[in-house]
Amino acid sequence: MKKKKLLIATGGGDCPGLNAVIRGIYKRAKKTKEWEVYGSMEAFNGVWFEPFRIVKLNRTKVAGIHVRGGTILKTTNKADPLHFPVKDECGNIVFEDRTKELADKIRFHGFDAVISIGGDGSQKISKALFDHGIPIVGVPKTIDNDLEATDLTFGFQTAVQIATDSFDKLVTTAESHHRVMIMEVMGRDAGWIAVHTAIAGGAEICLIPEIPYQIEKLVKKIESRYEKGRGFVNIVIAEGAKPLGGTVTASKGEEGSRHIKLGGVAFELSQQLKQAGIKAEIRETVLGHVQRGGIPTAFDRVLASLLGVKSFEMILHGEFGKMAAFKNNEFVSVPLEEATKGNKSIKPDSFLVKGAKGLGISFGD
Ligand code: F6P
């Protein structure tokens, strides 16, 4: 009997747990004896552009990969088919929707179904491909944990663990030098990594995009720590945090990218604190991509592996145009339309924030 062909793609930024999803899909598909599993290299670029880069997965290729960070299929933020960058007559970059062209390529290669593992951007592409007739299922991923349709995304816990390990190291050096230490973490427009790290590490101050900070409040908190003789302060700041009435710290993305690059707010905050009169020495650490590297935690391996199995079972049940999700301790499927509606941010009146404040953490509000 001719076997059916499944295509997997990993898109957007990488994230610990991607390989565990790939292995989960492969293992579950193999049990059916009816499916062959292929991977498109660098998101959908492998099936879209010549020379095509499509790999057939086998036991050797997936053996033990659940332990490894990154993605064996590689990934990219570039060549988003919904906003494909092209130059107009004046040489300016404009964006075109090329999803129909990509859908035709997927059909040309003879795939019977597709699983797309990626964040909000990738799932918007999944939805567009579905609208062009591709039988597709999405799997959510992001260290930022900011997808509304799922309670948790794999990679998040690993990022928090890495950030907490780094935070713990900064505490001992802050204490030795009586310094103010600022540690900047990722998260884009959401403060999930920051708040979880601040609670786990025992920070004095946590600044997040959802709660613009007031510098006078921070100065008061810092000074009171020094007055009480606790001569050091550890601050966690999310890359998307901003002062009340201010803007985020960002630079322009690469050519052809529609997105700005967040980063450097730790240095901005340091300047603001100095200008506001903080005399203690201040040091800044920007954790950056270390948060996305290395081996996934056991929890993220479990979450990712089970999402792999779930997404393949959605293919078996013909649940296309949907995304696998983890909601209320269950693995469920949600329509891609719902999954791509909005991002999940921290509610300032949530218990997460109230609880953190109960532990003495200041959000500068
Ligand atoms: O969305 C995940 C994330 O790591 C964000 O936290 C961060 O702002 C961004 O990706 C960094 O993207 P890049 O890998 O393109 O620098």
PDB file of N, CA and C and ligand atoms in Angstrom, residues 12-14 77 120 141-144 146 185-189 193 239 254 260-263 288-289 291-292, ligand 1:
ATOM      1  N   GLY A  12      10.037  30.315  12.820  1.00  0.00           N
ATOM      2  CA  GLY A  12      10.252  31.370  13.827  1.00  0.00           C
ATOM      3  C   GLY A  12      11.516  31.108  14.622  1.00  0.00           C
ATOM      4  N   GLY A  13      11.636  31.735  15.783  1.00  0.00           N
ATOM      5  CA  GLY A  13      12.830  31.543  16.610  1.00  0.00           C
ATOM      6  C   GLY A  13      12.867  30.128  17.163  1.00  0.00           C
ATOM      7  N   ASP A  14      14.049  29.580  17.403  1.00  0.00           N
ATOM      8  CA  ASP A  14      14.100  28.220  17.950  1.00  0.00           C
ATOM      9  C   ASP A  14      13.719  28.249  19.431  1.00  0.00           C
ATOM     10  N   ASN A  77      13.272  33.156  10.634  1.00  0.00           N
ATOM     11  CA  ASN A  77      12.200  34.160  10.739  1.00  0.00           C
ATOM     12  C   ASN A  77      11.992  34.802   9.381  1.00  0.00           C
ATOM     13  N   ASP A 120       3.154  32.585  17.215  1.00  0.00           N
ATOM     14  CA  ASP A 120       1.971  33.249  16.638  1.00  0.00           C
ATOM     15  C   ASP A 120       2.134  33.544  15.148  1.00  0.00           C
ATOM     16  N   LYS A 141       4.770  26.998  19.925  1.00  0.00           N
ATOM     17  CA  LYS A 141       6.083  27.030  20.601  1.00  0.00           C
ATOM     18  C   LYS A 141       6.492  28.472  20.829  1.00  0.00           C
ATOM     19  N   THR A 142       7.034  28.751  21.950  1.00  0.00           N
ATOM     20  CA  THR A 142       7.736  30.012  22.211  1.00  0.00           C
ATOM     21  C   THR A 142       8.206  30.025  23.656  1.00  0.00           C
ATOM     22  N   ILE A 143       9.418  30.519  23.866  1.00  0.00           N
ATOM     23  CA  ILE A 143       9.876  30.656  25.250  1.00  0.00           C
ATOM     24  C   ILE A 143       9.084  31.753  25.952  1.00  0.00           C
ATOM     25  N   ASP A 144       8.433  32.644  25.170  1.00  0.00           N
ATOM     26  CA  ASP A 144       7.751  33.804  25.757  1.00  0.00           C
ATOM     27  C   ASP A 144       6.463  33.436  26.498  1.00  0.00           C
ATOM     28  N   ASP A 146       3.463  33.399  25.475  1.00  0.00           N
ATOM     29  CA  ASP A 146       2.462  34.459  25.294  1.00  0.00           C
ATOM     30  C   ASP A 146       1.358  34.096  24.295  1.00  0.00           C
ATOM     31  N   VAL A 185      15.806  40.003  30.643  1.00  0.00           N
ATOM     32  CA  VAL A 185      15.392  38.718  30.065  1.00  0.00           C
ATOM     33  C   VAL A 185      14.515  38.951  28.837  1.00  0.00           C
ATOM     34  N   MET A 186      14.290  37.884  28.065  1.00  0.00           N
ATOM     35  CA  MET A 186      13.468  37.990  26.857  1.00  0.00           C
ATOM     36  C   MET A 186      11.975  37.956  27.211  1.00  0.00           C
ATOM     37  N   GLY A 187      11.139  37.884  26.172  1.00  0.00           N
ATOM     38  CA  GLY A 187       9.698  37.779  26.398  1.00  0.00           C
ATOM     39  C   GLY A 187       8.861  38.631  25.468  1.00  0.00           C
ATOM     40  N   ARG A 188       9.536  39.418  24.639  1.00  0.00           N
ATOM     41  CA  ARG A 188       8.845  40.387  23.757  1.00  0.00           C
ATOM     42  C   ARG A 188       7.857  41.246  24.542  1.00  0.00           C
ATOM     43  N   ASP A 189       6.567  41.224  24.171  1.00  0.00           N
ATOM     44  CA  ASP A 189       5.619  42.146  24.813  1.00  0.00           C
ATOM     45  C   ASP A 189       5.013  41.591  26.091  1.00  0.00           C
ATOM     46  N   ILE A 193       8.481  35.444  31.512  1.00  0.00           N
ATOM     47  CA  ILE A 193       9.810  34.947  31.935  1.00  0.00           C
ATOM     48  C   ILE A 193      10.308  35.796  33.106  1.00  0.00           C
ATOM     49  N   GLU A 239      12.643  42.497  28.425  1.00  0.00           N
ATOM     50  CA  GLU A 239      13.156  43.315  27.313  1.00  0.00           C
ATOM     51  C   GLU A 239      12.133  44.329  26.793  1.00  0.00           C
ATOM     52  N   GLU A 254      16.615  43.125  10.936  1.00  0.00           N
ATOM     53  CA  GLU A 254      17.415  42.934   9.731  1.00  0.00           C
ATOM     54  C   GLU A 254      16.646  43.403   8.502  1.00  0.00           C
ATOM     55  N   ILE A 260      10.762  44.984  14.896  1.00  0.00           N
ATOM     56  CA  ILE A 260      11.875  45.639  15.578  1.00  0.00           C
ATOM     57  C   ILE A 260      12.561  44.601  16.464  1.00  0.00           C
ATOM     58  N   LYS A 261      13.805  44.882  16.838  1.00  0.00           N
ATOM     59  CA  LYS A 261      14.558  43.975  17.708  1.00  0.00           C
ATOM     60  C   LYS A 261      14.584  44.582  19.084  1.00  0.00           C
ATOM     61  N   LEU A 262      13.981  43.933  20.054  1.00  0.00           N
ATOM     62  CA  LEU A 262      14.026  44.459  21.412  1.00  0.00           C
ATOM     63  C   LEU A 262      15.388  44.135  22.027  1.00  0.00           C
ATOM     64  N   GLY A 263      15.795  44.953  22.991  1.00  0.00           N
ATOM     65  CA  GLY A 263      17.048  44.649  23.672  1.00  0.00           C
ATOM     66  C   GLY A 263      17.758  45.911  24.110  1.00  0.00           C
ATOM     67  N   GLY A 288      19.955  37.449  26.808  1.00  0.00           N
ATOM     68  CA  GLY A 288      19.881  37.161  25.375  1.00  0.00           C
ATOM     69  C   GLY A 288      19.574  35.712  25.037  1.00  0.00           C
ATOM     70  N   HIS A 289      20.181  35.242  23.950  1.00  0.00           N
ATOM     71  CA  HIS A 289      19.783  33.957  23.370  1.00  0.00           C
ATOM     72  C   HIS A 289      20.207  32.741  24.174  1.00  0.00           C
ATOM     73  N   GLN A 291      19.001  32.061  26.773  1.00  0.00           N
ATOM     74  CA  GLN A 291      17.706  31.583  27.299  1.00  0.00           C
ATOM     75  C   GLN A 291      17.022  30.589  26.371  1.00  0.00           C
ATOM     76  N   ARG A 292      17.441  30.561  25.116  1.00  0.00           N
ATOM     77  CA  ARG A 292      16.791  29.660  24.151  1.00  0.00           C
ATOM     78  C   ARG A 292      17.650  28.443  23.828  1.00  0.00           C
TER      79      ARG A 292
HETATM   80  O1  F6P B   1       9.932  35.097  20.659  1.00  0.00           O
HETATM   81  C1  F6P B   1      11.060  34.515  21.188  1.00  0.00           C
HETATM   82  C2  F6P B   1      12.181  35.512  21.285  1.00  0.00           C
HETATM   83  O2  F6P B   1      13.268  34.839  21.856  1.00  0.00           O
HETATM   84  C3  F6P B   1      11.840  36.795  22.038  1.00  0.00           C
HETATM   85  O3  F6P B   1      11.807  36.597  23.424  1.00  0.00           O
HETATM   86  C4  F6P B   1      12.911  37.720  21.520  1.00  0.00           C
HETATM   87  O4  F6P B   1      12.530  39.069  21.576  1.00  0.00           O
HETATM   88  C5  F6P B   1      13.050  37.291  20.094  1.00  0.00           C
HETATM   89  O5  F6P B   1      12.581  35.969  20.009  1.00  0.00           O
HETATM   90  C6  F6P B   1      14.465  37.349  19.577  1.00  0.00           C
HETATM   91  O6  F6P B   1      14.437  37.025  18.236  1.00  0.00           O
HETATM   92  P1  F6P B   1      15.731  36.762  17.360  1.00  0.00           P
HETATM   93  O7  F6P B   1      16.106  35.329  17.562  1.00  0.00           O
HETATM   94  O8  F6P B   1      15.250  37.043  15.987  1.00  0.00           O
HETATM   95  O9  F6P B   1      16.799  37.678  17.829  1.00  0.00           O
END
